[in-house]
Coordinates of C-alpha atoms in Angstrom, one line a residue:
M16 CA -1.5 4.3 27.7
K17 CA -1.1 7.6 29.4
L18 CA -4.9 8.5 30.4
A19 CA -4.1 12.8 29.8
A20 CA -2.2 12.0 26.7
F21 CA -5.6 9.9 25.5
A22 CA -7.6 13.0 26.7
L23 CA -5.8 15.6 24.8
L24 CA -6.0 13.7 21.3
A25 CA -9.4 12.9 21.9
S26 CA -10.2 16.6 22.2
L27 CA -7.9 17.1 19.3
L28 CA -9.6 15.1 17.4
A29 CA -13.0 15.6 17.7
A30 CA -15.4 15.6 14.7
P31 CA -15.4 19.0 13.3
V32 CA -18.7 18.4 11.5
A33 CA -21.7 16.7 11.8
A34 CA -22.0 12.9 12.6
Q35 CA -22.2 11.3 9.5
S36 CA -21.9 7.2 8.6
F37 CA -18.4 6.5 7.8
R38 CA -19.8 4.7 4.8
D39 CA -20.6 8.0 3.2
R40 CA -17.1 9.2 3.4
L41 CA -15.2 9.6 -0.2
P42 CA -11.6 8.1 -0.4
E43 CA -10.2 11.1 -0.4
D44 CA -11.7 11.9 2.9
E45 CA -9.5 9.2 4.9
V46 CA -6.3 9.0 6.6
L47 CA -5.1 5.4 6.0
Y48 CA -2.7 3.4 8.4
F49 CA -0.7 0.9 6.6
L50 CA 0.1 -2.4 8.7
L51 CA 1.6 -5.8 8.9
P52 CA -0.3 -7.8 11.5
D53 CA 2.4 -10.1 12.5
R54 CA 4.5 -7.0 13.2
F55 CA 2.3 -4.8 14.9
E56 CA 0.9 -6.5 18.2
N57 CA 0.6 -9.7 19.8
G58 CA -2.6 -10.2 21.4
D59 CA -2.8 -14.0 21.7
T60 CA 0.4 -15.9 22.1
A61 CA -1.3 -19.0 21.6
N62 CA -1.4 -18.8 17.8
D63 CA 2.4 -17.7 17.1
R64 CA 3.0 -21.2 15.4
G65 CA 0.0 -21.2 13.4
G66 CA -1.2 -24.6 15.0
L67 CA 2.0 -26.1 13.6
N68 CA 4.7 -28.3 15.4
G69 CA 8.2 -28.4 14.6
D70 CA 11.1 -26.0 14.9
R71 CA 10.7 -22.4 13.0
L72 CA 11.4 -24.2 9.3
A73 CA 7.7 -26.3 9.9
T74 CA 6.0 -23.5 12.0
G75 CA 7.3 -20.3 10.4
F76 CA 7.7 -18.7 13.7
D77 CA 11.1 -17.4 15.0
P78 CA 10.9 -14.1 16.6
A79 CA 14.3 -13.4 16.8
A80 CA 14.6 -13.5 12.9
K81 CA 13.6 -10.8 10.6
G82 CA 12.4 -13.2 7.8
F83 CA 10.0 -15.1 10.1
Y84 CA 6.9 -14.7 11.8
H85 CA 7.0 -12.8 15.2
G86 CA 3.6 -13.2 16.6
G87 CA 1.4 -10.3 15.7
D88 CA -1.7 -11.0 15.2
L89 CA -5.5 -9.5 14.6
K90 CA -6.4 -9.6 18.1
G91 CA -3.6 -7.1 18.5
L92 CA -4.6 -5.0 16.2
I93 CA -8.1 -5.1 17.9
R94 CA -6.5 -4.4 21.1
R95 CA -4.5 -1.3 19.6
L96 CA -7.6 0.3 17.8
D97 CA -7.5 3.2 20.4
Y98 CA -3.7 3.8 19.2
V99 CA -5.0 4.0 15.5
E100 CA -8.1 6.4 16.1
A101 CA -5.8 8.7 18.3
L102 CA -3.3 8.9 15.4
G103 CA -6.4 10.2 13.4
A104 CA -6.4 7.7 11.1
T105 CA -9.9 6.9 9.5
A106 CA -8.6 3.2 7.4
I107 CA -6.6 0.8 8.2
W108 CA -5.1 -0.8 5.1
V109 CA -4.4 -4.5 6.6
G110 CA -1.5 -6.4 5.1
P111 CA -2.7 -10.1 3.7
I112 CA -4.3 -12.3 5.8
F113 CA -4.9 -15.0 3.8
R114 CA -3.6 -18.6 4.8
N115 CA 0.2 -18.9 3.2
K116 CA 2.6 -21.5 3.0
P117 CA 4.6 -21.4 6.2
V118 CA 7.9 -21.4 5.0
Q119 CA 9.6 -21.7 1.4
G120 CA 13.1 -21.2 -0.1
P121 CA 16.1 -22.9 -1.0
K122 CA 17.8 -24.5 1.7
G123 CA 19.8 -22.4 4.1
H124 CA 18.2 -19.6 2.5
E125 CA 14.0 -20.4 3.9
S126 CA 11.8 -17.4 5.1
A127 CA 8.4 -17.5 6.2
G128 CA 5.1 -16.0 4.9
Y129 CA 5.1 -13.5 7.8
H130 CA 4.1 -10.9 5.2
G131 CA 0.8 -12.7 3.8
Y132 CA 2.0 -12.7 0.0
W133 CA 2.8 -16.5 -0.6
V134 CA -1.1 -17.5 -0.2
T135 CA -2.2 -21.1 -0.4
D136 CA -5.7 -20.4 0.7
F137 CA -7.9 -17.1 -0.3
T138 CA -10.8 -18.0 1.7
R139 CA -9.8 -18.2 5.3
V140 CA -7.5 -16.3 7.8
D141 CA -3.9 -17.6 8.3
P142 CA -3.8 -19.2 11.7
H143 CA -0.7 -17.6 12.6
F144 CA -2.9 -14.3 12.8
G145 CA -6.4 -15.8 14.2
T146 CA -9.3 -17.0 12.7
D147 CA -12.3 -16.0 10.5
A148 CA -13.8 -14.8 13.1
D149 CA -11.5 -12.6 14.2
F150 CA -11.2 -10.8 11.3
R151 CA -14.7 -10.4 11.8
A152 CA -14.2 -8.9 15.2
L153 CA -11.6 -6.5 13.9
V154 CA -14.0 -5.3 11.0
D155 CA -16.8 -5.2 13.3
A156 CA -14.8 -3.0 16.2
A157 CA -13.2 -0.9 13.3
H158 CA -16.9 0.2 12.0
A159 CA -17.8 0.5 15.7
R160 CA -15.3 3.7 15.5
G161 CA -16.2 5.2 12.1
I162 CA -12.8 3.6 10.8
K163 CA -13.1 1.7 7.5
V164 CA -10.7 -1.8 7.0
Y165 CA -9.1 -2.2 3.7
M166 CA -7.5 -5.3 2.7
D167 CA -4.3 -6.4 0.7
I168 CA -5.2 -8.9 -2.0
I169 CA -3.2 -10.9 -4.6
A170 CA -4.4 -12.1 -7.8
N171 CA -1.2 -12.1 -9.7
H172 CA 0.3 -15.4 -7.8
T173 CA -0.1 -17.9 -5.4
A174 CA 2.6 -19.7 -2.9
D175 CA 5.5 -21.6 -4.8
V176 CA 3.8 -24.8 -4.9
I177 CA 4.0 -25.8 -8.9
Q178 CA 7.7 -27.3 -10.1
Y179 CA 9.4 -27.7 -13.0
R180 CA 10.9 -30.9 -14.2
E181 CA 13.4 -29.2 -16.3
C182 CA 15.1 -27.2 -13.9
G183 CA 14.4 -25.5 -10.1
N184 CA 15.3 -21.7 -10.5
C185 CA 13.9 -21.8 -14.4
G186 CA 14.6 -18.8 -16.7
Y187 CA 11.8 -17.0 -18.6
R188 CA 10.7 -18.6 -21.8
S189 CA 8.8 -16.6 -24.2
R190 CA 5.8 -17.4 -26.2
A191 CA 7.6 -17.0 -29.3
E192 CA 10.2 -19.6 -28.7
F193 CA 7.9 -21.8 -26.8
P194 CA 4.6 -21.2 -28.2
Y195 CA 1.4 -22.6 -26.4
A196 CA 1.2 -25.0 -29.9
R197 CA 4.5 -27.1 -29.0
K198 CA 5.8 -29.1 -26.2
G199 CA 9.1 -27.8 -25.2
G200 CA 10.1 -25.6 -27.9
L201 CA 9.3 -25.1 -31.9
A202 CA 10.5 -28.4 -32.6
G203 CA 8.7 -29.9 -30.0
E204 CA 5.3 -32.1 -30.2
A205 CA 2.3 -30.6 -31.6
I206 CA -0.1 -29.9 -28.2
N207 CA -3.3 -27.6 -27.4
D208 CA -4.9 -28.2 -30.8
G209 CA -7.0 -25.3 -32.2
F210 CA -6.0 -22.8 -29.6
A211 CA -5.8 -19.1 -30.8
G212 CA -3.6 -17.8 -28.0
D213 CA -4.2 -15.8 -24.8
G214 CA -5.4 -13.4 -26.6
V215 CA -8.4 -14.4 -27.5
Q216 CA -10.1 -14.7 -24.1
T217 CA -13.2 -16.9 -24.6
P218 CA -14.2 -19.9 -22.8
E219 CA -14.6 -21.7 -26.2
N220 CA -10.9 -21.2 -27.0
F221 CA -9.5 -22.0 -23.7
A222 CA -11.4 -25.1 -23.5
R223 CA -8.7 -26.1 -26.3
L224 CA -6.2 -25.3 -23.8
T225 CA -5.6 -28.8 -22.2
R226 CA -1.8 -29.3 -21.8
P227 CA 0.4 -27.0 -19.5
D228 CA 4.0 -28.4 -20.8
Y229 CA 4.6 -25.7 -23.9
A230 CA 7.6 -24.2 -22.2
Y231 CA 8.4 -26.2 -19.2
T232 CA 6.8 -29.3 -17.5
P233 CA 5.0 -28.3 -14.5
F234 CA 4.2 -30.5 -11.8
V235 CA 2.7 -30.4 -8.0
P236 CA 4.8 -32.6 -5.6
A237 CA 3.0 -35.0 -3.8
G238 CA 2.5 -33.9 -0.6
E239 CA 1.0 -30.5 -2.2
K240 CA -1.7 -32.0 -4.4
D241 CA -4.1 -30.3 -2.3
A242 CA -2.5 -27.5 -1.0
K243 CA -4.1 -24.3 -2.4
V244 CA -8.0 -23.5 -2.0
P245 CA -10.1 -23.0 -4.1
A246 CA -9.6 -26.3 -5.3
W247 CA -9.2 -25.4 -9.2
L248 CA -6.3 -23.3 -8.2
N249 CA -4.0 -26.7 -7.4
D250 CA -4.2 -27.4 -11.6
P251 CA -1.2 -26.5 -13.7
I252 CA -3.5 -25.3 -16.7
Y253 CA -4.6 -21.8 -14.8
Y254 CA -1.0 -20.7 -14.7
H255 CA 1.6 -19.5 -17.1
N256 CA 4.5 -21.7 -16.2
R257 CA 6.9 -20.1 -18.1
G258 CA 9.9 -19.4 -15.7
N259 CA 11.1 -16.7 -13.6
S260 CA 9.9 -13.0 -14.8
T261 CA 12.8 -10.5 -15.8
F262 CA 10.0 -7.9 -14.9
A263 CA 10.5 -6.6 -18.7
G264 CA 8.5 -7.3 -22.0
E265 CA 5.5 -10.1 -21.5
S266 CA 7.5 -11.9 -18.6
S267 CA 6.5 -9.0 -16.4
T268 CA 3.0 -10.4 -16.7
M269 CA 3.5 -13.8 -17.3
G270 CA 6.7 -14.7 -15.3
D271 CA 6.9 -16.3 -11.8
F272 CA 7.2 -13.6 -9.7
A273 CA 10.8 -14.6 -7.9
G274 CA 9.6 -18.1 -8.2
L275 CA 5.8 -17.6 -7.0
D276 CA 3.3 -19.5 -9.2
D277 CA 1.9 -16.9 -11.8
V278 CA -1.7 -17.3 -12.1
M279 CA -2.9 -17.3 -15.8
T280 CA -5.1 -14.2 -15.7
E281 CA -6.2 -14.4 -19.0
H282 CA -7.8 -17.4 -18.2
P283 CA -11.7 -16.9 -17.9
R284 CA -12.2 -19.5 -15.4
V285 CA -9.5 -17.3 -13.7
I286 CA -11.5 -14.5 -13.8
A287 CA -14.2 -15.8 -12.9
G288 CA -13.0 -17.4 -9.7
M289 CA -11.0 -14.8 -8.8
I290 CA -14.0 -12.2 -8.9
E291 CA -15.6 -15.0 -6.6
I292 CA -13.1 -15.3 -4.2
F293 CA -12.7 -11.7 -3.3
G294 CA -16.2 -10.8 -3.8
K295 CA -17.2 -13.3 -0.6
W296 CA -14.6 -10.8 1.1
V297 CA -16.6 -7.8 0.2
D298 CA -19.5 -10.0 1.3
R299 CA -18.2 -9.7 4.7
G300 CA -18.1 -5.5 4.9
I301 CA -14.8 -4.6 4.3
D302 CA -14.2 -1.1 2.9
G303 CA -11.6 -1.7 0.1
F304 CA -8.8 -3.4 -1.8
R305 CA -4.9 -2.6 -2.0
I306 CA -4.1 -5.0 -5.2
D307 CA -0.4 -6.2 -4.6
T308 CA 1.6 -6.5 -8.1
A309 CA -0.9 -5.1 -10.3
R310 CA 1.2 -3.9 -12.8
H311 CA 2.0 -7.9 -13.5
V312 CA -1.3 -8.5 -14.6
N313 CA -3.1 -8.4 -18.2
P314 CA -5.0 -4.9 -18.1
E315 CA -8.2 -7.4 -19.5
F316 CA -8.3 -9.3 -15.9
W317 CA -8.6 -5.9 -14.3
Q318 CA -11.1 -4.5 -16.7
A319 CA -13.2 -7.4 -15.8
F320 CA -12.5 -7.6 -12.1
V321 CA -13.2 -4.2 -11.1
P322 CA -16.4 -3.3 -12.0
A323 CA -17.4 -6.9 -10.6
I324 CA -16.1 -5.6 -7.0
E325 CA -17.5 -2.5 -7.3
A326 CA -21.0 -3.9 -8.2
R327 CA -20.6 -6.2 -5.6
A328 CA -19.8 -3.8 -2.7
K329 CA -22.7 -1.4 -3.9
A330 CA -25.1 -4.3 -3.5
R331 CA -23.7 -4.8 -0.2
G332 CA -24.1 -1.1 0.7
I333 CA -20.8 -0.1 0.0
P334 CA -21.0 3.0 -2.0
N335 CA -17.0 4.5 -1.7
F336 CA -15.3 0.8 -2.2
H337 CA -11.9 2.0 -2.4
I338 CA -9.6 0.2 -4.9
F339 CA -5.9 1.4 -5.9
G340 CA -3.3 -1.2 -7.4
E341 CA 0.3 -1.3 -6.7
V342 CA 2.4 0.1 -9.7
A343 CA 5.6 0.3 -8.1
D344 CA 6.7 3.1 -10.7
P345 CA 7.7 6.3 -10.1
D346 CA 7.2 7.8 -13.9
T347 CA 3.6 9.8 -13.5
S348 CA 2.8 8.5 -17.4
A349 CA 3.4 4.8 -16.3
L350 CA 0.8 5.2 -13.3
A351 CA -1.3 6.9 -15.3
R352 CA -1.4 4.1 -18.2
H353 CA -2.8 1.7 -15.5
T354 CA -5.9 4.1 -14.6
R355 CA -6.1 4.3 -18.7
V356 CA -5.7 0.9 -19.8
D357 CA -6.2 -1.4 -17.0
R358 CA -9.2 0.9 -15.9
L359 CA -7.7 0.4 -12.3
P360 CA -9.9 3.0 -10.2
T361 CA -6.2 4.5 -8.5
V362 CA -2.8 3.5 -8.5
L363 CA -0.7 4.0 -5.4
D364 CA 1.5 7.4 -6.0
F365 CA 5.1 6.2 -6.2
A366 CA 5.9 9.6 -8.3
F367 CA 4.5 11.3 -5.1
A368 CA 6.8 9.3 -2.7
R369 CA 9.8 9.6 -4.9
A370 CA 9.5 13.7 -5.4
V371 CA 8.3 14.0 -1.5
N372 CA 11.3 12.0 0.1
A373 CA 13.8 14.0 -2.9
V374 CA 12.4 17.3 -1.7
S375 CA 12.2 16.9 2.3
A376 CA 15.7 15.8 2.0
G377 CA 16.8 18.5 0.0
E378 CA 18.2 16.5 -3.1
A379 CA 15.7 18.0 -5.4
G380 CA 14.3 21.3 -6.0
T381 CA 10.9 22.2 -4.8
D382 CA 10.1 21.8 -9.0
R383 CA 10.1 18.3 -8.7
L384 CA 6.8 18.2 -7.0
A385 CA 5.4 20.5 -9.2
A386 CA 6.0 18.3 -12.2
V387 CA 4.3 15.6 -10.3
F388 CA 1.2 17.7 -9.8
A389 CA 1.1 18.9 -13.6
A390 CA 0.8 15.2 -14.9
D391 CA -2.5 14.7 -12.6
S392 CA -4.3 15.1 -15.9
L393 CA -3.1 12.2 -17.1
Y394 CA -5.0 9.9 -14.7
E395 CA -8.4 8.6 -15.8
G396 CA -10.7 10.9 -14.7
G397 CA -7.7 13.9 -14.2
E398 CA -7.8 16.0 -11.3
A399 CA -10.6 14.1 -9.5
T400 CA -8.8 10.6 -9.8
A401 CA -5.4 11.9 -8.6
R402 CA -7.0 13.2 -5.5
R403 CA -7.9 9.9 -4.9
L404 CA -4.6 8.1 -5.4
P405 CA -3.0 6.9 -2.0
T406 CA -0.1 9.0 -1.4
F407 CA 2.9 7.6 0.7
I408 CA 6.5 8.5 1.9
G409 CA 7.6 5.0 3.3
N410 CA 6.4 1.4 3.0
H411 CA 7.6 -2.2 3.7
D412 CA 9.1 -2.9 0.3
Q413 CA 11.3 0.3 -0.7
G414 CA 11.8 1.7 3.0
R415 CA 11.1 4.6 5.1
A416 CA 11.0 8.0 4.5
A417 CA 13.3 9.0 7.7
L418 CA 15.8 6.2 6.1
F419 CA 16.1 8.1 2.5
I420 CA 16.8 11.5 4.3
R421 CA 19.2 10.2 6.5
R422 CA 21.1 8.6 3.6
A423 CA 20.8 11.8 1.6
N424 CA 22.1 13.9 4.8
P425 CA 24.6 11.4 6.3
Q426 CA 26.4 14.1 8.6
A427 CA 22.9 16.1 9.8
S428 CA 22.0 16.1 13.3
P429 CA 19.2 14.1 14.9
S430 CA 17.2 17.2 15.3
E431 CA 17.7 18.3 11.5
L432 CA 16.7 14.6 10.5
L433 CA 13.6 14.8 12.7
A434 CA 12.7 18.3 11.4
R435 CA 12.8 17.2 7.7
T436 CA 10.7 13.7 8.5
R437 CA 8.1 16.3 10.0
L438 CA 7.9 18.1 6.8
A439 CA 7.8 15.2 4.7
H440 CA 4.9 14.2 6.8
A441 CA 3.3 17.8 6.6
M442 CA 3.3 17.6 2.6
L443 CA 1.8 13.6 3.0
L444 CA -1.1 15.1 5.0
L445 CA -1.7 18.2 3.5
L446 CA -1.1 18.1 -0.4
R447 CA -3.6 15.9 -3.0
G448 CA -4.2 12.2 -2.4
V449 CA -5.1 10.0 0.5
P450 CA -2.3 9.9 2.9
T451 CA -0.8 6.4 4.2
I452 CA 0.9 6.3 7.0
Y453 CA 3.3 3.2 7.2
S454 CA 3.1 1.7 11.1
G455 CA 6.2 2.7 12.8
D456 CA 7.2 6.2 10.9
E457 CA 5.0 7.8 13.4
Q458 CA 7.3 6.5 16.6
G459 CA 10.2 7.5 14.7
F460 CA 11.4 4.1 13.0
I461 CA 14.0 4.6 10.4
G462 CA 15.2 1.0 9.8
D463 CA 18.3 0.0 7.6
G464 CA 16.7 -0.8 4.0
G465 CA 13.8 -2.3 2.2
D466 CA 12.0 -5.4 2.5
Q467 CA 12.7 -7.1 6.0
D468 CA 14.7 -4.4 7.1
A469 CA 11.8 -1.9 6.8
R470 CA 9.4 -4.8 8.4
E471 CA 10.0 -3.7 12.4
D472 CA 7.7 -4.7 15.2
M473 CA 5.8 -2.3 17.2
F474 CA 5.9 -4.3 19.7
A475 CA 9.2 -5.2 21.7
S476 CA 11.2 -6.9 18.9
K477 CA 13.9 -9.4 19.7
V478 CA 15.1 -9.0 16.2
A479 CA 19.2 -7.9 16.5
V480 CA 19.4 -5.9 13.5
Y481 CA 16.1 -3.8 14.5
N482 CA 17.1 -3.5 17.9
D483 CA 20.6 -1.9 17.2
N484 CA 18.6 0.9 15.5
S485 CA 18.4 4.9 16.7
L486 CA 15.1 5.8 16.4
L487 CA 14.0 9.7 15.4
G488 CA 12.6 11.8 18.5
T489 CA 13.3 9.6 21.2
D490 CA 15.8 7.6 22.9
R491 CA 13.5 4.3 22.7
A492 CA 14.4 1.8 20.8
N493 CA 12.9 -1.4 18.7
A494 CA 13.8 -3.5 21.9
V495 CA 10.5 -2.1 23.9
S496 CA 6.8 -1.3 23.0
N497 CA 6.4 1.5 21.1
F498 CA 3.1 2.8 21.1
N499 CA 3.8 6.4 22.6
L500 CA 1.2 8.9 22.3
D501 CA 3.6 11.4 23.3
H502 CA 6.1 10.8 20.2
P503 CA 6.6 14.4 18.6
L504 CA 5.9 12.5 15.1
F505 CA 3.1 11.1 16.2
R506 CA 1.2 14.1 17.9
E507 CA 2.5 16.2 14.6
I508 CA 0.6 13.3 12.6
A509 CA -2.6 13.5 14.8
T510 CA -2.9 17.1 14.4
L511 CA -2.3 17.3 10.7
A512 CA -4.8 14.3 10.3
K513 CA -6.9 16.3 12.5
L514 CA -6.6 20.0 10.7
R515 CA -7.2 17.7 7.2
R516 CA -10.3 16.1 8.4
A517 CA -11.8 19.8 9.5
H518 CA -11.3 21.5 6.5
P519 CA -13.0 20.0 2.7
A520 CA -10.3 22.3 1.0
L521 CA -7.8 19.7 2.5
T522 CA -9.5 16.6 1.2
R523 CA -11.8 17.1 -1.6
G524 CA -10.4 20.2 -2.6
R525 CA -8.8 21.6 -6.4
Q526 CA -5.0 22.0 -5.9
I527 CA -3.1 24.4 -7.8
T528 CA 0.7 25.0 -7.6
R529 CA 1.7 28.6 -6.6
F530 CA 5.3 28.2 -6.1
A531 CA 8.3 26.0 -6.7
G532 CA 12.0 26.6 -7.6
D533 CA 15.0 24.7 -9.0
K534 CA 16.8 24.5 -5.6
P535 CA 15.3 23.9 -1.7
G536 CA 13.1 26.2 -0.6
L537 CA 9.6 27.4 -1.2
F538 CA 6.9 25.1 -2.4
A539 CA 3.3 26.9 -2.3
V540 CA -0.4 25.4 -3.6
S541 CA -3.4 26.6 -3.0
R542 CA -6.3 24.3 -2.2
F543 CA -10.4 25.5 -2.7
D544 CA -12.9 24.3 -1.0
P545 CA -14.9 22.6 -2.6
V546 CA -18.5 24.0 -1.7
D547 CA -18.0 27.9 -1.2
G548 CA -14.4 28.2 -2.9
R549 CA -12.4 29.5 -0.2
E550 CA -8.9 29.4 -1.1
V551 CA -6.2 27.6 1.8
L552 CA -2.5 28.7 0.7
I553 CA 0.1 26.0 2.2
G554 CA 3.5 26.7 2.1
F555 CA 6.8 24.2 2.6
N556 CA 10.1 25.2 3.0
S557 CA 12.7 22.8 2.3
S558 CA 15.8 24.4 3.0
A559 CA 17.9 25.0 6.1
R560 CA 17.3 29.0 6.0
P561 CA 14.0 31.0 6.7
W562 CA 12.1 31.6 3.5
T563 CA 10.1 35.0 2.8
G564 CA 8.9 36.1 -0.2
N565 CA 5.5 36.9 -2.1
V566 CA 3.5 34.3 -3.4
E567 CA 0.3 34.7 -5.8
V568 CA -3.2 33.9 -4.6
D569 CA -6.3 35.0 -5.9
A570 CA -7.5 38.3 -5.9
G571 CA -10.3 37.8 -3.8
S572 CA -8.5 36.3 -0.7
A573 CA -8.0 39.4 0.7
A574 CA -7.8 38.1 4.7
F575 CA -6.1 35.2 6.2
T576 CA -6.4 33.2 9.5
A577 CA -3.4 31.0 10.3
L578 CA -4.3 27.1 10.4
A579 CA -0.7 25.9 11.1
G580 CA 2.4 28.3 11.6
S581 CA 2.6 31.7 10.6
C582 CA 0.5 33.7 8.0
P583 CA 0.0 37.3 7.2
A584 CA -3.6 38.8 8.6
T585 CA -4.4 40.0 4.9
A586 CA -3.1 40.3 1.6
T587 CA -0.1 42.6 0.5
A588 CA -2.1 43.3 -2.5
P589 CA -4.8 41.9 -4.2
G590 CA -3.5 38.6 -5.6
S591 CA -0.2 39.0 -3.6
I592 CA 0.6 37.7 -0.1
T593 CA 3.9 37.9 1.6
L594 CA 5.1 34.8 2.9
S595 CA 7.3 33.5 5.8
V596 CA 8.3 30.2 6.4
P597 CA 10.9 29.1 8.7
A598 CA 13.4 26.0 7.7
F599 CA 12.0 23.0 7.3
G600 CA 9.0 24.4 8.2
Y601 CA 5.1 25.0 6.9
A602 CA 2.7 27.3 7.0
V603 CA -1.5 26.6 6.3
C604 CA -3.1 30.3 5.5
A605 CA -6.8 30.0 5.1
A606 CA -8.9 33.1 3.1
G607 CA -12.5 34.5 4.1
K608 CA -15.0 34.0 1.8
P609 CA -13.8 35.0 -1.7
Q610 CA -14.6 38.7 -2.3

């Protein structure tokens, strides 16, 4: 890495406020950096095969195939903490690191658990990523820099181990057609005498659920009898066993997620077991949980799980433990419902992502953003909760912001695509919420789609469909290591992260919309310092043409300083400022003390 570049970024990122413990920072103070360990950096080639022998179907390792392990690990992440810190990230969201089933899938369509979501052992680090000691070293090294570590966890499902006697790829069987009280359907043998259904979530009731063959006849193959840890997870009675989810109706919380064993999270034993599993990871000093597939779990589970984990964190001296669920829905009312009904503290803001990508691509007017923020009051806790929602513009499932922008503008020049992507990142870093950077976005990665096509390696890739990609803002390719501190998007994000951290209005500040329209153009908000009330006006121009006009501000905001872009020195009149923003540009204007 270039020493001059590091020195420059170190000066940019110098803490603007008095030193404080990283534990004191509120969730909204963070800038998150999300990565999949397998695709980030290979620090130890000795663990590439996870201690297993054989070909890729035995070890899961094939660095030339996008659906298999590539060799990234925890030692590699530790080695790149300088890079993460230089970007301005204050917390790392690490993809699941639990031991996974190495390979699964039908013959000819196998893939590996490189992503971490096919868990067999919830208590240990997967050997492909290193050891428990490596994870401890990561947490200690990050904390020494004031960087928090968030874990990606799964309570909804495990790896695909349980099979059904009746079929392979089994369709969902409902409670109405296949009740708990009959074996294999309404006319079947009477079973589970006295069980009052999964809605009565008491140990006494679930003690009467003794047979899991109400819908299908589940069994565990002989070679996998003890595949899961803790041991209680090997018993089919703790799973729904109703076949594959259609992701609608009751199957959304009771069906197998694409064949993965769906845990019966209504069961008191499961609730207690999951609290204990993940509570022990809290004991290791981590700072937050991202919860995978949270909407596919019944609300009562989260109502018990969240307060237990928060209490455990506080007891360990972690007062601001950040919990956010994955609710993959761009509808703000659906997102908010999971904070009110499930009592999840926060959820990933899919509505924000959809709106920013549409606006920055020029597909929608800026009123699309205004509509998202107008719904902030729907969340439990209202606008205060909205400020803690992790926001993002690309991820490992759906794809990257640059991809969505390019799809909407297939004839655009590379310079226009870069400018629009810069604008999207400015929105991410300056608007309310907790900005989450997906690794590779800061290096101009575009990708070819979602899922495996959005999971390119940061280290030199051997995957042909990655290496033929063009990148924004650089002549480099995925075939070489991409940790370039001079990349224009890296520098933009680092500068914005520094600006955000320097001004409490941009982290904890109340936000109100000042200007929006039904076509590409200006979107403007004011954010207010939570202590002294100073206003910071932020304007974004999503149009290919410069924008000039008048924007409302507080009447007491008379003099302005440009924190980014160009700002007038004074208000045009009490309550109004004349703002000029270049095409795909933005401006951040800080007012003096209110008069």
